[in-house]
Coordinates of C-alpha atoms and ligand atoms in Angstrom, one line a residue:
M22 CA 128.9 132.4 44.8
H23 CA 128.3 129.5 47.1
A24 CA 128.6 125.9 46.1
V25 CA 125.3 124.3 45.5
N26 CA 125.9 120.6 45.9
A27 CA 123.2 118.4 47.4
E28 CA 123.3 114.7 48.3
P29 CA 120.2 112.7 47.3
A30 CA 118.9 112.8 50.8
D31 CA 119.1 116.6 51.0
R32 CA 117.4 117.5 47.7
P33 CA 115.7 114.4 46.3
D34 CA 114.2 116.5 43.5
L35 CA 117.7 116.8 41.9
W36 CA 118.2 113.1 41.8
P37 CA 116.5 110.0 40.3
W38 CA 114.3 108.1 42.8
S39 CA 116.7 105.3 43.2
A40 CA 119.7 107.5 44.1
V41 CA 121.0 106.9 47.6
R42 CA 124.3 107.1 49.4
G43 CA 124.9 103.5 50.5
D44 CA 126.5 102.2 53.7
D45 CA 129.5 101.5 51.5
G46 CA 129.9 105.2 51.0
Q47 CA 129.1 105.0 47.3
L48 CA 126.3 106.6 45.4
H49 CA 123.8 103.9 44.3
L50 CA 121.6 104.2 41.3
G51 CA 119.1 101.6 40.1
G52 CA 120.1 99.4 43.1
M53 CA 123.8 99.3 42.2
P54 CA 126.8 101.2 43.6
V55 CA 128.7 103.2 41.0
S56 CA 131.6 100.7 41.1
Q57 CA 129.2 98.0 39.8
I58 CA 127.6 100.4 37.3
L59 CA 131.0 101.3 35.9
A60 CA 132.4 97.8 35.8
G61 CA 133.4 97.3 32.2
I62 CA 132.1 100.7 31.2
H63 CA 134.0 103.8 30.2
T64 CA 133.4 107.2 31.7
P65 CA 131.9 109.6 31.0
V66 CA 128.5 107.9 30.9
Y67 CA 125.0 109.1 31.3
V68 CA 123.1 106.9 33.7
L69 CA 119.4 106.8 33.3
D70 CA 117.2 105.6 36.1
Q71 CA 114.6 103.7 34.1
A72 CA 112.0 103.6 36.9
D73 CA 112.4 107.3 37.5
F74 CA 111.9 108.1 33.8
K75 CA 108.8 105.9 33.5
G76 CA 107.4 107.3 36.7
R77 CA 107.8 110.9 35.5
A78 CA 106.1 110.1 32.2
Y79 CA 103.3 108.3 33.9
V80 CA 102.8 111.1 36.4
W81 CA 102.6 113.7 33.6
A82 CA 100.1 111.6 31.6
T83 CA 98.0 110.8 34.7
A84 CA 98.0 114.4 36.1
M85 CA 96.8 115.8 32.8
A86 CA 94.2 113.2 32.4
E87 CA 92.9 113.5 35.9
E88 CA 93.0 117.3 36.3
F89 CA 91.2 117.9 33.0
W90 CA 88.8 115.0 33.4
D91 CA 85.3 116.2 33.4
G92 CA 83.3 113.0 33.4
Y93 CA 82.5 110.5 30.7
G94 CA 82.2 111.7 27.2
M95 CA 84.4 114.7 27.9
N96 CA 87.8 115.3 26.6
G97 CA 90.3 115.3 29.5
G98 CA 93.9 116.3 29.1
R99 CA 97.1 114.8 27.6
A100 CA 100.8 115.1 27.7
Y101 CA 103.2 114.7 24.8
Y102 CA 106.9 113.9 25.4
A103 CA 109.0 116.5 23.6
A104 CA 111.5 114.0 22.1
K105 CA 114.2 116.5 21.4
A106 CA 115.1 116.7 25.1
F107 CA 116.4 113.2 25.0
P108 CA 115.9 111.6 21.6
S109 CA 115.9 107.9 22.0
G110 CA 113.7 105.0 21.0
Y111 CA 113.6 103.7 24.6
A112 CA 112.4 107.1 25.9
M113 CA 109.7 107.5 23.2
R114 CA 108.4 104.0 23.7
E115 CA 108.3 104.2 27.5
A116 CA 106.6 107.7 27.2
V117 CA 103.9 106.1 25.1
S118 CA 103.6 103.1 27.4
A119 CA 103.0 105.5 30.2
G120 CA 100.2 107.2 28.4
M121 CA 102.0 110.2 26.7
G122 CA 102.1 111.1 23.1
V123 CA 105.4 112.0 21.4
D124 CA 106.3 115.4 19.9
T125 CA 108.8 115.6 17.1
A126 CA 110.5 118.3 15.2
S127 CA 112.5 116.7 12.4
L128 CA 112.6 113.7 10.0
G129 CA 115.0 112.0 12.4
E130 CA 112.8 112.4 15.5
L131 CA 109.7 111.5 13.6
T132 CA 111.3 108.4 12.2
V133 CA 112.6 107.2 15.5
A134 CA 109.2 107.8 17.2
L135 CA 107.4 105.7 14.6
Q136 CA 110.2 103.0 14.7
A137 CA 109.9 102.9 18.5
G138 CA 106.2 102.0 18.1
A139 CA 104.5 105.3 18.9
P140 CA 101.0 105.1 17.4
P141 CA 100.9 107.7 14.6
E142 CA 97.8 109.3 16.0
D143 CA 99.7 110.1 19.2
V144 CA 102.6 111.8 17.4
G145 CA 103.0 115.5 16.6
L146 CA 105.3 117.3 14.2
H147 CA 106.6 120.9 14.8
G148 CA 109.0 123.1 13.1
N149 CA 109.3 126.6 11.5
N150 CA 110.8 125.1 8.3
K151 CA 109.4 121.6 7.7
S152 CA 110.7 119.8 4.7
D153 CA 108.5 118.1 2.1
E154 CA 110.0 114.8 3.2
E155 CA 109.0 115.4 6.8
L156 CA 105.5 116.4 5.8
R157 CA 105.1 113.4 3.5
L158 CA 106.1 111.0 6.2
A159 CA 103.8 112.7 8.7
I160 CA 100.8 112.5 6.4
Q161 CA 101.2 109.1 4.9
T162 CA 102.2 107.1 7.9
G163 CA 99.6 104.8 9.5
P164 CA 95.9 104.7 8.6
A165 CA 95.4 108.4 8.8
G166 CA 98.7 110.2 9.3
I167 CA 100.1 111.5 12.5
G168 CA 97.8 113.2 15.0
R169 CA 98.9 116.8 14.5
I170 CA 101.1 118.8 12.3
V171 CA 101.7 122.2 13.8
I172 CA 101.4 124.9 11.2
D173 CA 104.0 127.6 11.8
S174 CA 103.5 130.0 8.9
E175 CA 100.7 131.0 6.5
E176 CA 102.4 129.4 3.4
E177 CA 102.3 126.1 5.2
V178 CA 98.5 125.9 4.8
E179 CA 98.8 125.5 1.1
R180 CA 102.0 123.4 1.2
I181 CA 100.6 120.9 3.7
G182 CA 97.2 120.9 1.8
E183 CA 98.9 120.1 -1.5
I184 CA 100.9 117.2 -0.1
A185 CA 97.9 115.8 1.6
R186 CA 95.9 116.0 -1.6
E187 CA 98.7 114.3 -3.5
L188 CA 98.7 111.5 -0.9
G189 CA 94.9 111.3 -0.9
R190 CA 94.6 112.2 2.8
R191 CA 93.3 114.9 5.0
A192 CA 96.2 116.2 7.2
R193 CA 95.3 116.9 10.8
V194 CA 96.8 120.3 11.7
M195 CA 97.1 122.7 14.6
V196 CA 98.1 126.4 14.3
R197 CA 101.0 127.6 16.4
V198 CA 100.2 130.9 18.0
A199 CA 102.7 133.5 19.2
T200 CA 100.7 134.6 22.2
G201 CA 103.2 137.3 23.1
V202 CA 104.0 135.6 26.4
H203 CA 107.7 134.7 26.6
A204 CA 109.2 133.2 29.6
G205 CA 112.3 131.4 30.7
G206 CA 114.7 131.0 33.5
H207 CA 113.7 133.4 36.3
E208 CA 112.6 136.1 33.8
F209 CA 108.9 136.5 33.0
V210 CA 108.5 139.0 30.3
A211 CA 105.2 139.5 28.5
T212 CA 105.7 141.3 25.3
G213 CA 103.1 142.5 22.8
H214 CA 105.3 142.1 19.8
A215 CA 107.1 138.8 19.6
D216 CA 110.2 139.3 17.5
Q217 CA 111.1 135.6 17.1
K218 CA 110.7 133.0 14.4
F219 CA 108.0 130.7 15.8
G220 CA 104.3 130.8 15.3
L221 CA 101.7 133.2 14.1
S222 CA 101.1 136.5 15.8
L223 CA 98.0 136.6 17.9
A224 CA 98.1 140.4 18.3
A225 CA 98.4 141.1 14.6
G226 CA 95.6 138.7 13.7
D227 CA 97.8 136.3 11.8
A228 CA 96.9 133.3 13.9
K229 CA 93.2 133.8 13.5
R230 CA 93.4 134.2 9.7
V231 CA 95.6 131.2 9.3
A232 CA 93.4 129.0 11.6
W233 CA 90.4 130.1 9.6
R234 CA 92.2 129.3 6.3
A235 CA 93.3 125.9 7.7
A236 CA 89.7 125.1 8.8
E237 CA 88.4 126.1 5.3
H238 CA 90.9 124.0 3.4
P239 CA 89.4 120.8 2.0
D240 CA 92.6 118.7 2.5
L241 CA 93.2 119.8 6.0
Q242 CA 91.4 118.9 9.3
F243 CA 91.9 121.8 11.7
V244 CA 92.4 120.3 15.1
G245 CA 93.1 123.4 17.3
L246 CA 95.6 125.9 18.6
H247 CA 99.1 125.5 20.0
A248 CA 101.5 127.8 21.9
H249 CA 104.9 127.2 23.4
I250 CA 106.3 130.1 25.5
G251 CA 109.8 129.1 26.4
S252 CA 111.8 126.8 28.5
Q253 CA 112.9 126.3 32.1
V254 CA 109.9 128.4 33.2
F255 CA 109.2 128.3 36.9
E256 CA 106.3 130.7 36.9
L257 CA 103.0 128.9 36.3
E258 CA 101.3 132.3 35.8
A259 CA 103.2 132.6 32.5
F260 CA 101.5 129.5 31.2
V261 CA 98.2 130.7 32.6
Q262 CA 98.6 134.0 30.7
S263 CA 99.4 132.2 27.5
A264 CA 96.4 129.8 28.0
T265 CA 94.1 132.8 28.7
R266 CA 95.1 134.4 25.4
L267 CA 94.6 131.2 23.5
V268 CA 91.1 130.8 24.9
G269 CA 90.4 134.3 23.8
L270 CA 91.3 133.2 20.2
V271 CA 89.2 130.1 20.6
K272 CA 86.2 132.4 21.3
E273 CA 87.0 134.6 18.3
L274 CA 87.2 131.6 16.1
Q275 CA 84.0 130.1 17.4
E276 CA 82.3 133.4 16.5
V277 CA 83.4 132.9 12.8
G278 CA 82.3 129.3 12.8
V279 CA 85.6 127.6 13.4
P280 CA 85.5 125.2 16.4
C281 CA 88.7 124.4 18.2
G282 CA 88.7 120.9 19.6
E283 CA 92.2 121.0 21.1
L284 CA 94.6 123.4 22.8
D285 CA 98.2 122.6 23.3
L286 CA 99.9 124.7 25.9
G287 CA 103.4 123.6 25.0
G288 CA 106.4 122.6 27.1
G289 CA 108.9 124.5 29.1
Y290 CA 108.1 123.3 32.7
A291 CA 111.1 124.0 34.9
V292 CA 113.3 121.6 36.9
A293 CA 115.7 122.4 39.7
Y294 CA 119.3 122.0 38.6
T295 CA 121.2 122.8 41.8
A296 CA 120.4 123.3 45.5
A297 CA 120.3 127.0 44.7
D298 CA 117.2 126.6 42.6
P299 CA 113.7 126.4 44.2
V300 CA 111.8 123.2 44.0
A301 CA 109.9 123.3 40.7
P302 CA 106.2 123.0 40.6
S303 CA 105.1 119.4 40.4
Q304 CA 103.4 117.9 37.4
R305 CA 100.2 117.8 39.5
D306 CA 100.6 121.5 40.4
V307 CA 101.0 122.4 36.7
A308 CA 98.1 120.3 35.5
R309 CA 95.8 121.6 38.3
R310 CA 96.6 125.2 37.7
L311 CA 96.2 124.9 34.0
A312 CA 92.9 123.1 34.3
E313 CA 91.6 125.7 36.7
A314 CA 92.6 128.5 34.4
V315 CA 91.4 126.9 31.2
R316 CA 88.0 126.0 32.8
S317 CA 87.4 129.4 34.1
E318 CA 88.5 131.2 30.9
C319 CA 86.3 128.9 28.8
A320 CA 83.4 129.5 31.1
S321 CA 83.6 133.2 30.9
A322 CA 84.3 133.2 27.2
G323 CA 81.3 130.9 26.7
V324 CA 83.2 128.2 24.8
P325 CA 83.4 124.5 25.5
V326 CA 86.5 123.2 27.2
P327 CA 88.7 121.7 24.5
L328 CA 91.0 118.7 24.9
V329 CA 94.1 120.3 26.5
S330 CA 97.6 119.0 26.1
V331 CA 101.1 120.0 27.2
E332 CA 104.5 119.0 25.7
P333 CA 107.1 118.6 28.5
G334 CA 110.6 117.5 27.5
R335 CA 113.0 118.7 30.1
S336 CA 110.8 117.9 33.1
V337 CA 110.2 114.3 31.9
V338 CA 113.8 113.4 31.6
A339 CA 116.2 115.9 33.1
P340 CA 116.3 114.5 36.7
S341 CA 116.3 110.9 35.5
V342 CA 119.9 111.0 34.4
V343 CA 123.1 111.4 36.3
T344 CA 126.4 111.8 34.4
L345 CA 129.4 109.9 35.9
Y346 CA 132.8 111.3 35.2
R347 CA 136.2 110.2 36.3
V348 CA 138.5 112.7 37.9
G349 CA 141.9 113.3 36.1
T350 CA 144.0 116.3 36.9
V351 CA 143.5 118.2 40.1
K352 CA 145.3 121.6 39.9
P353 CA 145.5 124.6 42.2
V354 CA 145.5 127.8 40.1
P355 CA 146.4 131.2 41.6
T356 CA 143.7 133.8 41.4
E357 CA 143.4 137.5 42.4
S358 CA 142.0 136.5 45.7
G359 CA 144.0 133.3 46.5
R360 CA 143.7 130.1 44.6
R361 CA 141.1 128.0 43.0
I362 CA 141.3 124.2 42.6
Y363 CA 140.5 123.0 39.1
V364 CA 139.2 119.5 39.0
S365 CA 139.4 118.1 35.4
V366 CA 137.1 115.3 34.3
D367 CA 137.2 113.0 31.3
G368 CA 134.3 114.7 29.4
G369 CA 133.0 118.3 29.3
M370 CA 131.3 120.6 26.9
S371 CA 131.0 117.7 24.3
D372 CA 128.6 115.8 26.7
N373 CA 127.1 118.9 28.4
I374 CA 127.1 122.1 26.4
R375 CA 124.6 123.9 28.6
P376 CA 127.0 125.8 30.9
A377 CA 128.9 127.1 27.9
L378 CA 125.8 127.7 25.8
Y379 CA 123.8 129.6 28.3
G380 CA 125.5 129.7 31.6
A381 CA 123.6 126.8 33.0
R382 CA 124.7 125.8 36.6
Y383 CA 125.3 122.3 37.7
S384 CA 126.6 120.6 40.9
A385 CA 128.5 117.4 41.6
I386 CA 129.1 115.0 44.4
L387 CA 131.9 112.6 45.0
A388 CA 130.3 109.3 44.0
N389 CA 132.7 106.5 44.7
R390 CA 133.4 107.2 48.3
T391 CA 132.8 109.5 51.2
S392 CA 135.7 111.5 52.7
P393 CA 136.4 112.9 56.2
A394 CA 138.3 115.8 54.5
P395 CA 136.7 119.2 54.7
L396 CA 134.6 120.5 51.7
V397 CA 136.3 123.1 49.5
D398 CA 135.0 125.2 46.7
V399 CA 136.4 123.8 43.4
R400 CA 135.7 124.4 39.7
I401 CA 134.9 121.2 37.7
V402 CA 136.1 121.5 34.1
G403 CA 136.2 119.2 31.1
K404 CA 139.1 118.2 28.9
H405 CA 138.3 120.4 25.8
C406 CA 140.5 123.1 24.4
E407 CA 138.3 126.0 25.6
S408 CA 138.5 127.8 28.9
G409 CA 134.7 128.0 28.9
D410 CA 134.6 124.2 29.1
I411 CA 133.1 124.2 32.6
I412 CA 130.8 121.7 34.1
A413 CA 130.3 123.4 37.5
A414 CA 131.9 126.8 38.2
H415 CA 131.4 126.2 41.9
A416 CA 131.1 122.8 43.5
S417 CA 132.1 121.8 46.9
L418 CA 134.1 118.6 47.0
P419 CA 136.2 117.0 49.7
Q420 CA 139.7 118.5 49.8
D421 CA 141.2 115.1 49.1
V422 CA 139.4 114.7 45.7
R423 CA 142.0 113.0 43.5
R424 CA 142.7 111.3 40.2
G425 CA 140.5 108.2 39.7
D426 CA 137.6 109.5 41.8
V427 CA 134.1 109.3 40.3
L428 CA 132.0 112.5 40.2
A429 CA 128.2 112.4 39.7
V430 CA 126.5 115.4 38.1
P431 CA 122.7 115.2 38.5
V432 CA 119.9 116.5 36.3
T433 CA 121.7 115.9 33.0
G434 CA 118.9 114.0 31.2
A435 CA 117.6 116.8 29.1
Y436 CA 119.6 118.5 26.4
G437 CA 122.8 116.6 27.4
H438 CA 122.9 113.6 25.1
A439 CA 120.6 115.6 22.8
L440 CA 123.2 118.4 22.3
A441 CA 126.3 116.2 22.6
S442 CA 129.1 116.8 20.0
N443 CA 132.3 115.2 18.9
Y444 CA 134.3 118.3 19.7
N445 CA 138.0 117.5 19.9
L446 CA 137.0 114.2 18.4
L447 CA 135.8 112.8 21.7
P448 CA 133.4 109.9 21.3
R449 CA 130.0 110.8 22.6
P450 CA 129.1 108.9 25.8
G451 CA 126.4 106.2 25.9
T452 CA 123.3 106.3 28.1
L453 CA 123.2 103.3 30.4
G454 CA 119.8 102.4 31.8
V455 CA 119.7 101.1 35.4
E456 CA 116.9 99.4 37.2
N457 CA 116.5 96.8 39.9
G458 CA 120.2 96.0 40.0
Q459 CA 120.4 95.5 36.2
K460 CA 122.1 97.7 33.6
Q461 CA 121.5 98.0 29.8
W462 CA 122.5 100.3 27.0
I463 CA 119.8 102.8 25.9
I464 CA 122.2 104.6 23.7
Y465 CA 125.5 102.9 22.8
P466 CA 128.7 104.8 23.5
E467 CA 130.6 105.9 20.5
Q468 CA 133.9 104.2 19.8
I469 CA 137.0 105.8 18.3
S470 CA 136.3 103.8 15.2
D471 CA 132.9 105.5 14.9
L472 CA 134.7 108.8 14.5
M473 CA 136.3 107.6 11.3
V474 CA 133.1 106.4 9.6
R475 CA 132.4 109.9 8.1
D476 CA 136.0 110.9 7.5
A477 CA 136.2 110.8 3.7
F478 CA 140.0 110.7 3.8
I479 CA 140.2 107.7 5.9
N480 CA 137.0 106.0 4.6
A481 CA 136.9 106.8 0.9
R482 CA 133.5 106.6 -0.8
P483 CA 132.7 107.8 -4.3
T484 CA 131.4 111.4 -4.6
P485 CA 128.2 111.6 -6.6
Ligands
PLP9 C1 111.4 122.4 23.1 C2 110.0 122.3 22.9 C3 109.2 121.7 23.9 C4 109.8 121.1 25.2 O1 110.4 122.0 25.9 P1 111.0 121.7 27.4 O2 111.5 122.9 27.9 O3 112.0 120.6 27.2 O4 109.8 121.2 28.2 C5 107.9 121.5 23.7 N1 107.3 122.1 22.6 C6 107.9 122.7 21.7 C7 107.2 123.3 20.5 C8 109.3 122.9 21.8 O5 110.0 123.6 20.9

């Protein structure tokens, strides 16, 4: 296993646009060296390049609109920001300003999206087990409810219909289709029988029946079909295959008098995490390939091209964020084949669970200085009480890496903050936005006092 570090100049796709190694030897982000970024700020901290995030959101929105644009009066394409990847009011507001919609999957995400000013018609709600409270908020908000509630089971047709009737509204719904295409990582497996909890089977005819029932329901407005095939998918052909199957269903529905105005092809577009990964397809590549596929499938099926949307989360925010850690203990550990240097940092699996959760790989660079020392293969670990608390199993760092150094781990914007925990009662790190030499909190860091707020022994409150 070789180390897979890359300086911003070597693999710019792993870093935010403003990342450069300055003449002062420091990593610069948002026009500031890390010493300035960290002045008065505790590590670990997630540093979000605001221009980079806004740019990615804008490029997604623009690529979809342009590639699917077919002239005036036609539908075009859209992109929804999957808020779960980095749930923050700032991100949702900027995604909307850039022309994206916002996808949510819980009362919390939906509430923050609306609080952040996302227009209700540009918001979606997913989930295989939506609560009545979630559905009520989705249907009653704004002048006509949110843009789309994605039906995930047959019983939801009646449930959503009933709540809409109570509220005196027609709920706009899509139907989530299990197309049988499942993809993720470097595996691309198409299976006929999808044994997983999401959506309604295309192969078994469930999706068609439920779409028909939704379209017939007087309190529902059937908007179209939805599919989401997985995450961190590099192979565009997996999305194409899923889209092809969806268009097949659009045709079947048209034949029974149910028009599909919209198709959502889901999220899951990959990003490169380390220099060992290939460069991921660009937003433009994705939009162009999907547009080409949907157009040709619609033409051969004899159905009009619907409004097509995608829901990227990871690929909007992952490369916009760099986590900065401070090095603590540096310890050589004897191994069967020699010795390994363990570099411990002041965070770990509480701010980035992905290596422990699914073997995700990361890299790191020395951010506060350059060093003439030779590079050595080290293992970067956190401070938690688990031996699986690894940030980067193999990273090459200068041999003189030492206590007090700052390490920068790129591509931590998606599912980092979102999945952070208080394991070992570590306060969760804040997210610091940087842009044009300025810094501002996007998510405040937790304090030790915050950890006590829910402790009923320390903070007694009456039990109902
Ligand atoms: C998680 C999810 C997304 C976003 O996935 P990414 O891999 O972050 O792009 C989009 N749509 C649905 C329904 C999801 O569950």
